Short mmCIF file of C-alpha atoms in Angstrom, two decimals:
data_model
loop_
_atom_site.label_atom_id
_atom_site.label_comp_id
_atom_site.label_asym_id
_atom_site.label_seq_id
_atom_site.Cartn_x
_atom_site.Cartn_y
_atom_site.Cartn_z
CA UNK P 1 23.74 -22.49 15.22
CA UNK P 2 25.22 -19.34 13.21
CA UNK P 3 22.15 -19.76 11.01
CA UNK P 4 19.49 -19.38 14.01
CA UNK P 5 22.28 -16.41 15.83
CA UNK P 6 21.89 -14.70 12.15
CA UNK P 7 18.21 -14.73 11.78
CA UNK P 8 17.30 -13.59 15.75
CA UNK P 9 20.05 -10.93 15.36
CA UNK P 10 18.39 -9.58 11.84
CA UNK P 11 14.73 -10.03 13.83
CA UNK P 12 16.27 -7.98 16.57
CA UNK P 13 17.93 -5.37 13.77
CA UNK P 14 14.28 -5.39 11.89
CA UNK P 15 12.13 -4.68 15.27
CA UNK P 16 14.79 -1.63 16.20
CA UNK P 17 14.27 -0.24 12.59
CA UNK P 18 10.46 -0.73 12.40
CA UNK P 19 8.45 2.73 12.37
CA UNK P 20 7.20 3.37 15.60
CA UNK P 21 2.97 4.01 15.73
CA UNK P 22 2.70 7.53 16.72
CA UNK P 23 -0.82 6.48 17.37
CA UNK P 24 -2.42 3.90 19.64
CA UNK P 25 -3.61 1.27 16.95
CA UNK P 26 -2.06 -0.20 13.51
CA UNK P 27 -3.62 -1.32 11.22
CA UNK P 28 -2.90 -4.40 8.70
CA UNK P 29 -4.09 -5.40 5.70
CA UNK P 30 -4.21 -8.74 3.63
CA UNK P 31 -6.27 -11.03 1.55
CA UNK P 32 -7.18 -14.47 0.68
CA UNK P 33 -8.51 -16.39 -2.23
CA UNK P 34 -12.39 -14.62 -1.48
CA UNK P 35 -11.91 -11.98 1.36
CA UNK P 36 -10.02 -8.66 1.96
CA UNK P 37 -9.52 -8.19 5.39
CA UNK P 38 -8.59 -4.66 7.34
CA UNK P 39 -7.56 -5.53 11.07
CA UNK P 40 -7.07 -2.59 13.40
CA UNK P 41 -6.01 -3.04 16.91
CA UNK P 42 -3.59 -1.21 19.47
CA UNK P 43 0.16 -2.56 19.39
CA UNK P 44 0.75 -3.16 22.72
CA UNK P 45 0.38 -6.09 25.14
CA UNK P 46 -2.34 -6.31 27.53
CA UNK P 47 -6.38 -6.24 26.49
CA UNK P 48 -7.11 -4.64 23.56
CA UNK P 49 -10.28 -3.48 20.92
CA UNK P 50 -9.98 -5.10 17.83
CA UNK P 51 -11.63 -4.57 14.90
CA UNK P 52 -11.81 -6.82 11.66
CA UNK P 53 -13.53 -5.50 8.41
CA UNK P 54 -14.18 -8.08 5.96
CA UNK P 55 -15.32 -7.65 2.43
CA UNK P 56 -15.74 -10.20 -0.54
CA UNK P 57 -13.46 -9.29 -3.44
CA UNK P 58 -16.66 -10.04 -5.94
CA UNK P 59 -18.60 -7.41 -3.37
CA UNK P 60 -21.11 -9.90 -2.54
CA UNK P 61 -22.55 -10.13 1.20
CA UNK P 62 -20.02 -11.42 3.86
CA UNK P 63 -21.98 -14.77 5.35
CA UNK P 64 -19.60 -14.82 8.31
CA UNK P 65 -20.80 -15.16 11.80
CA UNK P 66 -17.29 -14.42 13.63
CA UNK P 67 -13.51 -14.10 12.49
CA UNK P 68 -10.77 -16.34 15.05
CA UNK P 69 -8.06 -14.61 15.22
CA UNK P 70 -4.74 -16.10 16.48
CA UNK P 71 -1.27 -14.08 17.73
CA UNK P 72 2.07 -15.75 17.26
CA UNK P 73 5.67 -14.46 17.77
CA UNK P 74 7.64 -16.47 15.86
CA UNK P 75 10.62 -15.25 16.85
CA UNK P 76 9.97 -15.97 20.41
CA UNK P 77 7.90 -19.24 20.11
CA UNK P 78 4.97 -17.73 21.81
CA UNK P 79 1.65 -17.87 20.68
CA UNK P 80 -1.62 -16.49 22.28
CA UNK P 81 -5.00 -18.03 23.14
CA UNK P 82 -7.75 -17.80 20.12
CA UNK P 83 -9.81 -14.68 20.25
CA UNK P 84 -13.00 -14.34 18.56
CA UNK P 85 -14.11 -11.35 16.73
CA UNK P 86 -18.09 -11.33 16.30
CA UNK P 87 -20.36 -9.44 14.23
CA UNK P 88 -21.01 -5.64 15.19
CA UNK P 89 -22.99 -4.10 11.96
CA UNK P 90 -20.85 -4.34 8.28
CA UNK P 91 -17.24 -5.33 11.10
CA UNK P 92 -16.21 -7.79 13.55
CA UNK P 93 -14.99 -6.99 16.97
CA UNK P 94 -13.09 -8.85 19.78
CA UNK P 95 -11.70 -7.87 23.15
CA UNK P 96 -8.81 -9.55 24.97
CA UNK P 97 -5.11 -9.87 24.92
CA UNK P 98 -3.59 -10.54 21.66
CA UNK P 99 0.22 -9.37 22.70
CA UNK P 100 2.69 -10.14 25.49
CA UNK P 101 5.41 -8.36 24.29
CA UNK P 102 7.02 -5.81 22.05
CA UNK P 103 8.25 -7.54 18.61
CA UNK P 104 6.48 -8.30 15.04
CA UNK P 105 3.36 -10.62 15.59
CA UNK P 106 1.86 -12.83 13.31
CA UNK P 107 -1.60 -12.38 13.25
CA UNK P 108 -4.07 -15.19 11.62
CA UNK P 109 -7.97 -15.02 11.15
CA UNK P 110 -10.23 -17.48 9.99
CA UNK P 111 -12.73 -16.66 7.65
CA UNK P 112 -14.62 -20.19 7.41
CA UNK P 113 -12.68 -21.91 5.32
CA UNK P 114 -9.58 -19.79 4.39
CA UNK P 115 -7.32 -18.37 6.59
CA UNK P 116 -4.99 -14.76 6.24
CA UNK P 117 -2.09 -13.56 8.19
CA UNK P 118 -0.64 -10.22 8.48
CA UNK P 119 2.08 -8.59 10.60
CA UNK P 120 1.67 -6.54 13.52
CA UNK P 121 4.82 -4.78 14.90
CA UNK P 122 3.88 -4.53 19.01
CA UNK P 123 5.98 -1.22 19.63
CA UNK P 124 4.28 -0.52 23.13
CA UNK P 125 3.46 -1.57 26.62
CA UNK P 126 0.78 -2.34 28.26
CA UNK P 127 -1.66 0.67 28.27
#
């Protein structure tokens, strides 16, 4: 029980600390075993653009039809419906709600096969 009190209090401590986005979208950044992924989105709750660029680290042709992206707070326990990015020229682009709330998000997306995950820190409300 002190365990779980320590680690929501130092989520809590990390979410007040966390640079606030001066602009209205974030962007994140990650990789997996064949893709590097840029994700930019706004970092509030409520429907929101988002745009996935994918490219292959051996710069061969992305053969992706769509990206699945799914939102969890782990801190929380909530998770979001799927949304699915499709392809818009050399990115992928979804609409809906990926946030409900202010806090760091864990954001997944399915490339195929392989899967990355980077952080989003939700700073805003809706918008």
């Amino acid at each position: 029980m002190i365990v779980l009190i320590g680690l929501v209090a130092a989520g809590v401590i990390a979410f007040a600390l966390w640079p606030r986005s001066r602009t209205s979208t974030a962007t994140a950044s990650g990789d997996s075993e064949t893709y590097r992924v840029d994700l930019t989105t706004s970092p509030r709750s409520g429907p929101v653009k988002t745009s996935v660029q994918v490219k292959r680290h051996d710069s061969g042709p992305v053969q992706l039809n769509e990206v699945v992206i799914d939102a969890v707070m782990p801190a929380m326990g909530h998770a979001m419906p799927q949304v699915v990015a499709t392809r818009q020229n050399d990115r992928f682009e979804a609409h809906g709600e990926l946030f409900t709330m202010g806090g760091l998000w864990d954001v997944s997306l399915r490339l195929a096969d392989e899967t990355v995950t980077v952080q989003i820190p939700v700073t805003e409300g809706q918008g």
